[in-house]
Each structure stands twice: as C-alpha cells, then as structure tokens.
Amino acid sequence: MFPKLDPILHSELRLAVISILADVDGAEFSYIKKQTGATSGNLSVQIDKLSAAGYISVEKGFKGKMPCTTCKITPAGIEAFENYVAALKEYISTEK
Amino acid sequence: MFPKLDPILHSELRLAVISILADVDGAEFSYIKKQTGATSGNLSVQIDKLSAAGYISVEKGFKGKMPCTTCKITPAGIEAFENYVAALKEYISTEK
DNA sequence: TATTTTAGTTTATAATATAAACTTGTTTAT
DNA sequence: ATAAACAAGTTTATATTATAAACTAAAATA
C-alpha cells in the first residue's frame, strides 16, 4: 500500500538539489548552495551521496583560476526522482 | 525558494500514519501497524512523536478485554499535513 | 496450568543530517 | 612582498533520528 520512499531522495537537502538539477542542464556548487541556503559542508556531503548513488555526475574544473564544481543529473537520477515523486503521491494524495 | 519541510512529517512512517489518519475518523494501533507494515516498537515511538507534536490524539481503551489504542488526527495535524504537502510540491513539481 | 498470542513500551543500536573546523589556493590591502 | 581576508570546497565530529531488539503485562488457547 505505501511504497518505499527512496532514502537517498527522502532528504530535504538532497531533494532540493535534485529538484534544481532536474530543471537545468547543469549547476555549479555555489549556485546550488545559494539556492538551497545550505552550508558548504552539508552540501558537499549530500552531493557526494547523490553522486555515489549515481543520481548525479560531478565534474571538477576551474572557472578562471578558481576551482569550480559542476553537477548534472543523470538518467538514473531522473528516473529515481520520477519514482520518488510517484511514490510520494501515494502518501499525500487525499483519496477515497 | 525551497520551503522548510516539517521534520515531524518528513519521515516515511509518520507520514504514512498521518496519511492513513487523514482519511478516516480514527484508527487502531493494530490497524495502522498492518497498513504500514511497521514493527510495533517503531510505530509506538512514531505515534508518540506525532502525539507530542499535537498532530494526533491517542486514546487508550479496551476492546473487550484487550487493550486497544485508537489514534485520531487533530485539526493541527490536518493543517500540518496540508502545509507539508504544499511545501513538498515546491520540491517535486517540474516547473519552468 | 503451561504455552502462545495480543498489544503494546522501553531501550539500545544503527543510520542520517548537520555544522564546525580545516585545507588549498586566490584576491586584495598595506 | 607579505599579511589579511575571501572563495570553494572537504573532512571530521556531534547531534538527531529512525529502527529493531528485547521486554512487560495480560488474555486466549491447548
């Protein structure tokens, strides 16, 4: 009846990150940080988890001389997000 | 941009409990347990938290001779659930 | 009357989220 | 040129949370 909620996505910050990445072609660490209001440390950890799950890809490069990390959602991430949303709806739809 | 998700409700089991209670006039512990598939211990703890938050009321009585705990969502619980759902939608709606 | 079952609670452990402290390098001010 | 402040993160420690295992008490059953 109640489907399992993907624990990787059932996290406020990780969900916000995926939500952002679902809408754009790629986003920089600092942009995501600003949009979410997260601390650097927290964001760094959560990005690692999303990356370890294969839901996002992370590319480290430079913007001028400054290091710059860019994140992008993967097909697996898109699918996971869709599944999570579908599962959530089972919980939050006021049916019957 | 991303609203805060009520941590009381942003929990798989507590959300399932509230989701059940939102649809009925009241439900017994054992019914909720069956519907959610939770262990008794986990359910007991989560029901306590929902109750402590004022989101549900818990009435202890008897059904015949057997103890029977009945849970009911409160107006505060309904409101919190509605707010949670509204907040969630900011995360999961694929807009833009 | 002993055993199993019902209906939970308490407590211990495992997992998670979060922030504080740290690293590395860059810009800016002196 | 060098020190101070800033940028972009990472690592590590701590606090919180979720979860299950162990326990309690009474009732039904063999």
PDB file of N, CA and C (backbone and C1' of nucleotides) in Angstrom, chain A residues 29 40 44 60 66-69, chain D residues 6-12 19:
ATOM      1  N   PHE A  29      28.319  24.220  -7.841  1.00  0.00           N
ATOM      2  CA  PHE A  29      28.215  24.057  -6.388  1.00  0.00           C
ATOM      3  C   PHE A  29      27.719  25.344  -5.727  1.00  0.00           C
ATOM      4  N   SER A  40      28.244  24.838   3.194  1.00  0.00           N
ATOM      5  CA  SER A  40      29.125  24.159   2.245  1.00  0.00           C
ATOM      6  C   SER A  40      29.329  22.698   2.632  1.00  0.00           C
ATOM      7  N   SER A  44      28.296  19.568   0.425  1.00  0.00           N
ATOM      8  CA  SER A  44      29.364  18.700  -0.076  1.00  0.00           C
ATOM      9  C   SER A  44      29.050  17.233   0.205  1.00  0.00           C
ATOM     10  N   LYS A  60      34.796  18.368 -11.741  1.00  0.00           N
ATOM     11  CA  LYS A  60      35.613  19.388 -11.098  1.00  0.00           C
ATOM     12  C   LYS A  60      36.492  20.065 -12.130  1.00  0.00           C
ATOM     13  N   MET A  66      39.817  29.848 -10.194  1.00  0.00           N
ATOM     14  CA  MET A  66      39.126  29.284  -9.031  1.00  0.00           C
ATOM     15  C   MET A  66      38.542  27.910  -9.331  1.00  0.00           C
ATOM     16  N   PRO A  67      38.686  27.000  -8.376  1.00  0.00           N
ATOM     17  CA  PRO A  67      38.062  25.691  -8.554  1.00  0.00           C
ATOM     18  C   PRO A  67      36.559  25.850  -8.675  1.00  0.00           C
ATOM     19  N   CYS A  68      35.965  24.990  -9.474  1.00  0.00           N
ATOM     20  CA  CYS A  68      34.534  25.095  -9.716  1.00  0.00           C
ATOM     21  C   CYS A  68      33.966  23.708  -9.975  1.00  0.00           C
ATOM     22  N   THR A  69      33.003  23.335  -9.147  1.00  0.00           N
ATOM     23  CA  THR A  69      32.403  22.009  -9.250  1.00  0.00           C
ATOM     24  C   THR A  69      31.033  22.126  -9.899  1.00  0.00           C
TER      25      THR A  69
ATOM     26  P    DC D   6      36.545  39.433   4.192  1.00  0.00           P
ATOM     27  O5'  DC D   6      36.595  38.425   2.956  1.00  0.00           O
ATOM     28  C5'  DC D   6      37.017  38.904   1.686  1.00  0.00           C
ATOM     29  C4'  DC D   6      37.132  37.738   0.732  1.00  0.00           C
ATOM     30  C3'  DC D   6      35.903  36.807   0.737  1.00  0.00           C
ATOM     31  O3'  DC D   6      35.459  36.728  -0.606  1.00  0.00           O
ATOM     32  C1'  DC D   6      37.919  35.569   0.833  1.00  0.00           C
ATOM     33  P    DA D   7      34.124  35.978  -1.000  1.00  0.00           P
ATOM     34  O5'  DA D   7      34.689  34.704  -1.760  1.00  0.00           O
ATOM     35  C5'  DA D   7      35.571  34.857  -2.869  1.00  0.00           C
ATOM     36  C4'  DA D   7      35.892  33.484  -3.439  1.00  0.00           C
ATOM     37  C3'  DA D   7      34.685  32.551  -3.512  1.00  0.00           C
ATOM     38  O3'  DA D   7      34.762  31.946  -4.799  1.00  0.00           O
ATOM     39  C1'  DA D   7      36.425  31.535  -2.234  1.00  0.00           C
ATOM     40  P    DA D   8      33.613  31.021  -5.348  1.00  0.00           P
ATOM     41  O5'  DA D   8      34.130  29.578  -4.903  1.00  0.00           O
ATOM     42  C5'  DA D   8      35.184  28.939  -5.629  1.00  0.00           C
ATOM     43  C4'  DA D   8      35.457  27.606  -5.006  1.00  0.00           C
ATOM     44  C3'  DA D   8      34.189  26.761  -4.764  1.00  0.00           C
ATOM     45  O3'  DA D   8      34.442  25.420  -5.138  1.00  0.00           O
ATOM     46  C1'  DA D   8      35.444  26.870  -2.834  1.00  0.00           C
ATOM     47  P    DG D   9      33.263  24.559  -5.871  1.00  0.00           P
ATOM     48  O5'  DG D   9      32.486  23.727  -4.790  1.00  0.00           O
ATOM     49  C5'  DG D   9      32.780  23.651  -3.420  1.00  0.00           C
ATOM     50  C4'  DG D   9      34.053  22.930  -3.065  1.00  0.00           C
ATOM     51  C3'  DG D   9      33.827  21.637  -2.325  1.00  0.00           C
ATOM     52  O3'  DG D   9      34.506  20.546  -2.901  1.00  0.00           O
ATOM     53  C1'  DG D   9      35.157  23.161  -1.027  1.00  0.00           C
ATOM     54  P    DT D  10      34.109  19.058  -2.437  1.00  0.00           P
ATOM     55  O5'  DT D  10      35.060  18.871  -1.155  1.00  0.00           O
ATOM     56  C5'  DT D  10      36.488  18.845  -1.324  1.00  0.00           C
ATOM     57  C4'  DT D  10      37.139  18.377  -0.022  1.00  0.00           C
ATOM     58  C3'  DT D  10      36.620  17.054   0.515  1.00  0.00           C
ATOM     59  O3'  DT D  10      37.765  16.309   0.912  1.00  0.00           O
ATOM     60  C1'  DT D  10      36.380  18.713   2.181  1.00  0.00           C
ATOM     61  P    DT D  11      37.596  14.783   1.357  1.00  0.00           P
ATOM     62  O5'  DT D  11      37.782  14.873   2.941  1.00  0.00           O
ATOM     63  C5'  DT D  11      38.689  15.816   3.486  1.00  0.00           C
ATOM     64  C4'  DT D  11      38.654  15.802   5.014  1.00  0.00           C
ATOM     65  C3'  DT D  11      38.263  14.482   5.659  1.00  0.00           C
ATOM     66  O3'  DT D  11      39.231  14.243   6.667  1.00  0.00           O
ATOM     67  C1'  DT D  11      36.866  16.235   6.475  1.00  0.00           C
ATOM     68  P    DT D  12      39.095  13.078   7.751  1.00  0.00           P
ATOM     69  O5'  DT D  12      38.244  13.760   8.920  1.00  0.00           O
ATOM     70  C5'  DT D  12      38.818  14.819   9.678  1.00  0.00           C
ATOM     71  C4'  DT D  12      37.861  15.199  10.785  1.00  0.00           C
ATOM     72  C3'  DT D  12      37.375  14.038  11.630  1.00  0.00           C
ATOM     73  O3'  DT D  12      37.200  14.562  12.944  1.00  0.00           O
ATOM     74  C1'  DT D  12      35.541  15.149  10.810  1.00  0.00           C
ATOM     75  P    DT D  19      12.783   4.430   9.478  1.00  0.00           P
ATOM     76  O5'  DT D  19      13.193   3.252  10.449  1.00  0.00           O
ATOM     77  C5'  DT D  19      14.504   2.677  10.311  1.00  0.00           C
ATOM     78  C4'  DT D  19      14.716   1.643  11.386  1.00  0.00           C
ATOM     79  C3'  DT D  19      13.537   0.698  11.604  1.00  0.00           C
ATOM     80  O3'  DT D  19      13.899  -0.530  11.002  1.00  0.00           O
ATOM     81  C1'  DT D  19      14.587   1.343  13.651  1.00  0.00           C
TER      82       DT D  19
END
